[in-house]
Amino acid sequence: MHMFRLLVVIFCYGLFIGTAAGVRVSTRPNVVNIGAIVSFNTSIGKVAKVAIEAAVEDVNSNPAVLKGTKLKLSMQDTKQSSGFLGIVEVLRFMENDTVAIIGPQQSVMAHVISHIANELQVPLLSFAASDPTLNSLQFPYFVRTTQSDLFQMSAVAEIISYYEWRDVIAIYIDDDHGRNGIAALGDLLADKRCKISYKAPMSPKVSRNEISDTLLKVLLKESRIIILHIYATWGLEVVDVAQKMGMMKSGYVWIATDWLSTILDTETSLSPVAIDSIQGVLTLRMHTLDSELKRKFVSRWSNLTSGLFGLNTYGLYAYDTVWLLAHALDAFLNQGETISFSNDSRLTEFHGGNLHFDSLSIFDGGSMLLSSILEVNISGVCGTIKFTSDGNLIGTAYEVINVIGTAGIRRIGYWSNSSGLSTMPPEEFNRQINLSLSNQQLYGVIWPGQTTEKPRGWAFSSNEKQLRVGVPVRISFQEFASLVYGSDVFHGYCIDVFSAAVALLPYALPYKFIPFGDGHRVPIYNDLLQKITTNEFDAVVGDITITTNRTKMVDFTQPYIESGLVVVAPVQKLKSSAWAFSRPFTPMMWFVTCLFFLAVGIVIWILERRTNDDFQGIPRKQFATIVWFSFSTWFTAHREKVDSALGRFVLLIWLFVVLILNSSYTASLTSILTVEKLSYSVKGIESLIISDDPIGYQSGSFTENYLIEELNIDKSRLIPLKSAEEFEKALIDGPNKGGVAAVVDKRAYMELFLSSRCEFGIVGQEFTKMGWGFAFPRESPLAIDMSTAILKLSESGELQKIHDKWLSRQACSSEGAKQDVDRLSLKSFWGLFLLCGLACFVALVCYLVKMIYKYMRHSGRSSQSFVSFIKEKENKVVEEADKSTSNRKRRKRISSGRRLDEDESVNVSNVSTCLCWRSMKHS
């Protein structure tokens, strides 16, 4: 605090010492004093110095900007210092009436000088101070004319999320610039479910030994994603030490903030050692819009610097800062404002002395000039210069660069706050972009170690410690997880799922199973999970149910098996109902079926009556024939023959319908008679709750707490059971003999239990939806990676194969849980009945047409009515007459002596008889 007060005193004294007391007024002055604070010997400072001087010259040579008023620039070199002496050097130029300061370059110095600028109302326009906190309301006179580190860190977080990394390490300088930038990165990573697992701060006056010590600590950490947020002065030194320590090899990822791109753009040549050490590093560079103004300025650059160094983006922003200030001053003067300074009345108490504090002045038009600066909207060499409501420049964008080869620069994409990561420049997006991760895109990267394969992101430290995996030693249901006797080897369903998931991870994961429990008692799973929080285990594998309370201790993976709670009770045999045979069909189904039996019989009788003797006789006999024929088709036992084609067609369709009905009836009746043999004293969890019967549960599981806390069952009713044998005995004994009425446990256990015990069954429905998962420490990246692996196992079918290997059994009793079977209704067979009805209708229509045709032929020879014609038996006289005519013609052809055969003689005789009968009838 004393140091800060001393800085304020010295700054105030040096800023306006020698200024006259009172008020000095000017209309549109010939000269306006501005200052600049730059570190001449840095990559940013030496470029900014040339750019600022060039911009002042260009403004003064352009009468359209300030209309004759000239800018008088006073520039001070901070000599790379951010401490007390550096600030004293900066403030030497403030002996004249200065209306604005371009700078400072460092964020640390900007924090100090901004306090003084607030008091003297002198705007600070910084082209390089990128600390996000400088935008706060605490510093109203600070104007950032470059991009904030908030956006740069957004780009870094987007890259980390794009490559699906979870943990990163941050190396940074421990000052305002470094701390605040990394703090912003941590918040942005948290939004993407990532985190900074280790922070490695370094002193602002870092030495090579400190760099080595810091990197040694980083080397021992598991994460291999390193964010390097440092000054360009020490950046290459850090990377060089990292290479010598083997930290630039395959498997590592280095993401440098824009200090590295600044060096690559500025320095015309780097040493081979430096080039070799930065191979594969990712870095960012502020993206500036390609324009005619920019191309002209870039073409001038070699003449301005004689080719000694290149142009970086900070130089472009420094150039635009001067033009921004010039346009703001022009707007300020055009509004009739004057450049005037007045004494600060609060400093009169310091009257006298050698420091002359009472002579310090305040810029009267400071607030108006600040407003004019924030309202400027011009086109510069960087693109559009315009501020948002929160004081940031619009059009924030970065280029993502992969450092590779001797050229150094290989752009793999862009990031902007409007389009996210993309291979297209942000200005080419002219529509609303979906910023989801699936739409993000970058070109391929050549990583450290000259590999194109994406690094896994983390590894175990150099001591190669194994993952300590706790496994409960079960005394029952050992198909899930069991310890091989006399060894430290585990096998079972849960073990196989874990091993298969580990095999799918994109990195090697050494682990060892550690038993938990004595093998005589069921281990308490909450105690096992507590071992993770005390760092005794790194993970827990087994039949661990995911519950709300447990998720407060550890992180679980995606469930690899669903296993909610069910009720198991003994099965009782019941006598079958005397009318059980009628249950397969609903009453409506029985009615329609019988109706169709009669309908088909009637249709067949109509089609066969005139030509088939089996369907003729007195009315009572014909009715009996219809009924018998109809219902005998159920068994295909009808004795009547069907001669006509239409009759056979209808019968064929109907027999197909009968076949389906018969098969469905048989299957349904079998199921009903089976289910009716099974009954339970307990009907489900509801009846169990309202009763007073004892309930069994598996000792050590969460079931006890669930029944007590969630279902409000008295603890005195609950009986812990250790093994499947105890389950069986307790259920057989029942409540009257010291047993239980039912057992409540997870479905996975109970299905295995019932596979060989048909005297029990699951009652009711599963009344909770839970799953098993593997447990890891809170915020462990393994939980997410293993969840992804489990989903892959499920999608590939491998998870089901493991399930079938260990848990597939013929569960004889579980099928008896269903207390009722749906009866077969008409809606299941209406299509068949419709088909049969259409067949009958078509056959009747065809028969009617046929009869009408025959009647019309017959009506010319008789006055018989159509109804009587239909009723009489089929008359074949005409047909026989035609046959006799044919025979006579044939006899004439063989009159040469061929003898008629017996059949022809019989036919002639029959024809004669028919003709005689016909003539007698007409007479």
PDB file of C-alpha atoms in Angstrom, residues 887 890-891 894 899-909:
ATOM      1  CA  ASN A 887     -72.673 -89.546 -81.463  1.00  0.00           C
ATOM      2  CA  ARG A 890     -69.801 -90.035 -85.428  1.00  0.00           C
ATOM      3  CA  ARG A 891     -71.815 -93.152 -86.429  1.00  0.00           C
ATOM      4  CA  ILE A 894     -67.745 -94.890 -89.262  1.00  0.00           C
ATOM      5  CA  ARG A 899     -68.476-101.100 -84.649  1.00  0.00           C
ATOM      6  CA  LEU A 900     -69.719 -98.760 -81.927  1.00  0.00           C
ATOM      7  CA  ASP A 901     -68.202 -99.474 -78.567  1.00  0.00           C
ATOM      8  CA  GLU A 902     -70.271-100.225 -75.502  1.00  0.00           C
ATOM      9  CA  ASP A 903     -70.009 -96.796 -74.026  1.00  0.00           C
ATOM     10  CA  GLU A 904     -71.458 -95.117 -77.091  1.00  0.00           C
ATOM     11  CA  SER A 905     -74.379 -97.552 -77.128  1.00  0.00           C
ATOM     12  CA  VAL A 906     -75.065 -96.780 -73.532  1.00  0.00           C
ATOM     13  CA  ASN A 907     -74.917 -93.077 -74.240  1.00  0.00           C
ATOM     14  CA  VAL A 908     -77.463 -93.441 -77.097  1.00  0.00           C
ATOM     15  CA  SER A 909     -79.761 -95.399 -74.844  1.00  0.00           C
TER      16      SER A 909
END
